[in-house]
Each structure stands twice: as structure tokens, then as C-alpha cells.
Amino acid sequence: MISVETARSQIVAAAAPLPAEQVALSQARGRVLAGDLAARVNHPPLAVSSMDGWAIRAADCQAAPATLAIIGESAAGKPFDGNVGPGQAVRIFTGAPMPAGADAVVRQEDAERRGGEVVVGTAVPPGKYVRTPGLDFAVGDVLLRSGTVLGPRQIGLAAAMNLVWLPVRRRPRVAILSTGDEIRMPGEPLGEAQIPGSNGPALVALIEAHGGEAVDLGIAQDSRQSISALLAGAAGVDLLVTSGGASVGDYDLVQDALAESGFILDFWKIAMRPGKPLMFGRLRDIPVLGLPGNPVSALVAALLFLVPMLRGFQGLPTDPPLATARLGCALPANGEREAFLRGSLAFDADGMGVATPFDKQDSAVLSGMSAADVLIIRPVDAPAAEAGDKVRILPLESWA
Ligand code: AMP
Ligand code: MG
């Protein structure tokens, strides 16, 4: 058995960043930038008003109230093209260019229009309510860095930078092969000893949630022929994930079928609970992650190894975002396998996280996996712990 850490570093090493491709702004959400992006425009491009009001010369309003002659109007997109001289004002709106000669804006609520004149009630310093050119950014400013995940805010910024095509990492294509004579497609009529396959749909969702493209190869029977036949669909993917066939007897079957196509095994037992029978190797140049069949084991192993691979392919940091909480109850000493207990996370009066493992920790209890807020991590050979002791947790909100 190898440790979770050793396994993860070997597995992640097989997930180097994929090449870049260009996508349009409208296709960029959730993608990861593959290069730094520099602004192609100044923002704002020229001095503009940040208020509705009057563009004036600050010197004219030092001794408010001051009465100024209205000489025109500047609206966003329709600038006033004259010059504001002493004793003059121009009606101006938010985002409208400042007319030449004016150096400040008086808010409309601080002035009163009287026919062709405006009476300014307060003095304003030069520059008041004026956004200077490039206040936000200037041409050439690098505002978005390689490795940034593009969410709504970053996409808005890229658009404001006048960019339309963005270089992003190609999505990792991941094939999923479920195995098991007893596994059926969800919704199918079930024989007495048959169960709906949950690993396939869960893995598809996990892969897509983490920026990958899932290729569901379906459910193979427990025979070399059936497994080999479906494996053909994995050609050209970046990663093959299998589920099931990991118990001692079955295990040889998946490996045998893979071996026919040139599979080389790196390792297949990890000191973790759930999820010990995890297999990793290569099918020619495709990394293969063999997950156990037990739904909880499969998902926990996917969180610890598959998600880091998906992130590695996209040039993102691969370490799970562990945090610290206090235990909500006592726990017995842990054995030789690192344990990942499904549990809830609450916050005490001081805002400190309190993680409490669920009672049922069987690796077939998918309801607990679904309800969990966190995985509570118990290191190899951890001594018994009391309620209130600090524990490491993997919060699932951003990771699963
Ligand atoms: P195996 O690794 O094939 O020995 O499977 C271990 C356990 O996981 C068995 O109880 C299987 O029925 C169950 N199992 C295997 N594959 C799936 C799947 N795709 N969905 C749900 N349960 C599964
Ligand atoms: Mg099986």
C-alpha cells in the first residue's frame, strides 16, 4: 500500500497542462486562461462624469452660490464639442465625456436650473466627480493572468478590455467505463440482484463540474470481451477512468482487458479508507485511474485523485483546499489507512467550524456522501480524539 500523498503526486504528474485554444467571450465561463491578458483600450477612454449634473470650472464656484450660463449638453456617447469658458456650464450625464475647459462636476441636486442659467449651490474642488482617463486601466495593463478561472466578473473585465477571443486550456476529455454484471442503467427494470449504476452519472457530473468533457463508455459486463469492446471508445481521450472490478477477484478482469491493449500498472493499493483498491497506470499514452466500485469509495477516490488530475490538465493548483475545524464528537484511534469520514460542518458561537462525522460510515452509504459538507481526515495511526480537538477537513462545497 502506498500513501495518499505519494499516490496523488504520482497521479498528478500524469496530468500536465493541456494545449491552449481560443474561445469567444460567450464560451469562456469556467474555462482557465492559458496566457496573460493585456488591455487593448483605456478605461475610461477619456475623462467622464461620474454623476448627473453640471460640468463647470471649479474656480467659478469657489464663492457659491454662483450663477453660470448653460451652453450645451454632454451625454454618454454624444460629447459636447465646444469649450467651457469662465462663467459657463454644460449639462452632463453619468459616463458622458467632460467638455474641454471644465474640470469638475456639480451634482444636479446641488444646483438649480433657472431658464438658460444654473445656480450652483456648493463649491467643488477640481476633479470632483470626474473619472480620469484610464482610472480603471490603461492600454497594455495586464489585468488577467494565466491560470485564472474565468467567471462572470473576469469575463466582464475581458470584454471591457476590448478582448473577444480568449486563450484557454483545452478541456480534458475523460472516458468513464463502469463495470459489473449487476449494474444497470438508472431507470431500467431491475432483476432481483441488480442495482442502478450510480458511479457513471456521478463521475460525468464531477468531470463536467471541474471543466472536463466526459465520454461515458457505458457499463461493461464482468468479462474481458465486454470490457475490451467498450474500451475502444477511449481512443484519443486524455484520461480513462474505470469503476468497479476492483475487488480481489474482479480486479484481474479489468486489468487483463486493459493489458490486451498495452496497459502498464503503476500501483493499485492505497492506504486509505474508503477506497483502498485504487488502480493507476497507463494505456499506451493515456493515464488510467481505476476507481473502486463502491459508490462512496469511488467518489472519495475521485475527489482525492480525479479532481486534482482535471485541475492539473487545466493548469490549476492540484492540492485539495484543506481547512481546520474542531471535532463535534470523540473518535477512536485510526489504523494504518488514512480515513476520510463523511460529516457535517456547523459553526459555533465564535464562528469556528465544527465537523461531526455521520454515524454510518459504510462505503455503500451514498446518502451520507450526498449529505456531507466535509470529509473529516484522520491521518494514519492518529490517536483517539476528543470532541473539540482540531481536525483537518476537506470542505466539499467547492470541490464536489
Ligand atoms: P466491485 O469493485 O466491482 O467489486 O464493486 C464493489 C461494490 O460496488 C459492489 O457492491 C458493486 O455492486 C458496487 N458497484 C460497482 N459499480 C457500481 C456502479 N457503477 N454504481 C453503483 N454501485 C457499483
Ligand atoms: Mg464488480
XYZ file of C-alpha atoms and ligand atoms in Angstrom, residues 178-180 182-183 195-200 222 243-247 250 291-295, ligand 1:
46
model
C -18.407 1.278 -15.441
C -18.217 -2.468 -14.912
C -20.337 -5.071 -13.198
C -25.239 -6.422 -11.589
C -25.091 -2.793 -12.800
C -28.746 -2.199 -8.975
C -28.770 1.074 -10.890
C -25.257 2.240 -11.703
C -24.581 5.467 -9.822
C -20.875 5.849 -10.416
C -21.192 6.702 -14.102
C -17.662 -8.737 -15.975
C -15.203 1.981 -11.859
C -15.759 -1.417 -10.314
C -13.985 -4.680 -10.839
C -11.619 -3.600 -8.113
C -12.279 -6.356 -5.599
C -12.761 -8.992 -10.265
C -11.768 3.533 -9.069
C -13.349 1.006 -6.719
C -16.964 0.040 -7.388
C -18.396 1.020 -4.029
C -20.098 4.332 -4.726
P -16.527 -4.071 -7.379
O -15.428 -3.056 -7.236
O -16.898 -4.322 -8.814
O -16.243 -5.317 -6.631
O -17.806 -3.405 -6.731
C -17.894 -3.176 -5.345
C -19.298 -2.786 -4.985
O -19.648 -1.606 -5.684
C -20.348 -3.807 -5.373
O -21.312 -3.838 -4.353
C -20.942 -3.257 -6.640
O -22.277 -3.664 -6.835
C -20.851 -1.772 -6.411
N -20.737 -1.057 -7.682
C -19.861 -1.307 -8.669
N -20.028 -0.467 -9.702
C -21.038 0.344 -9.367
C -21.697 1.422 -10.020
N -21.337 1.850 -11.238
N -22.705 2.038 -9.356
C -23.077 1.636 -8.137
N -22.502 0.626 -7.471
C -21.493 -0.021 -8.067
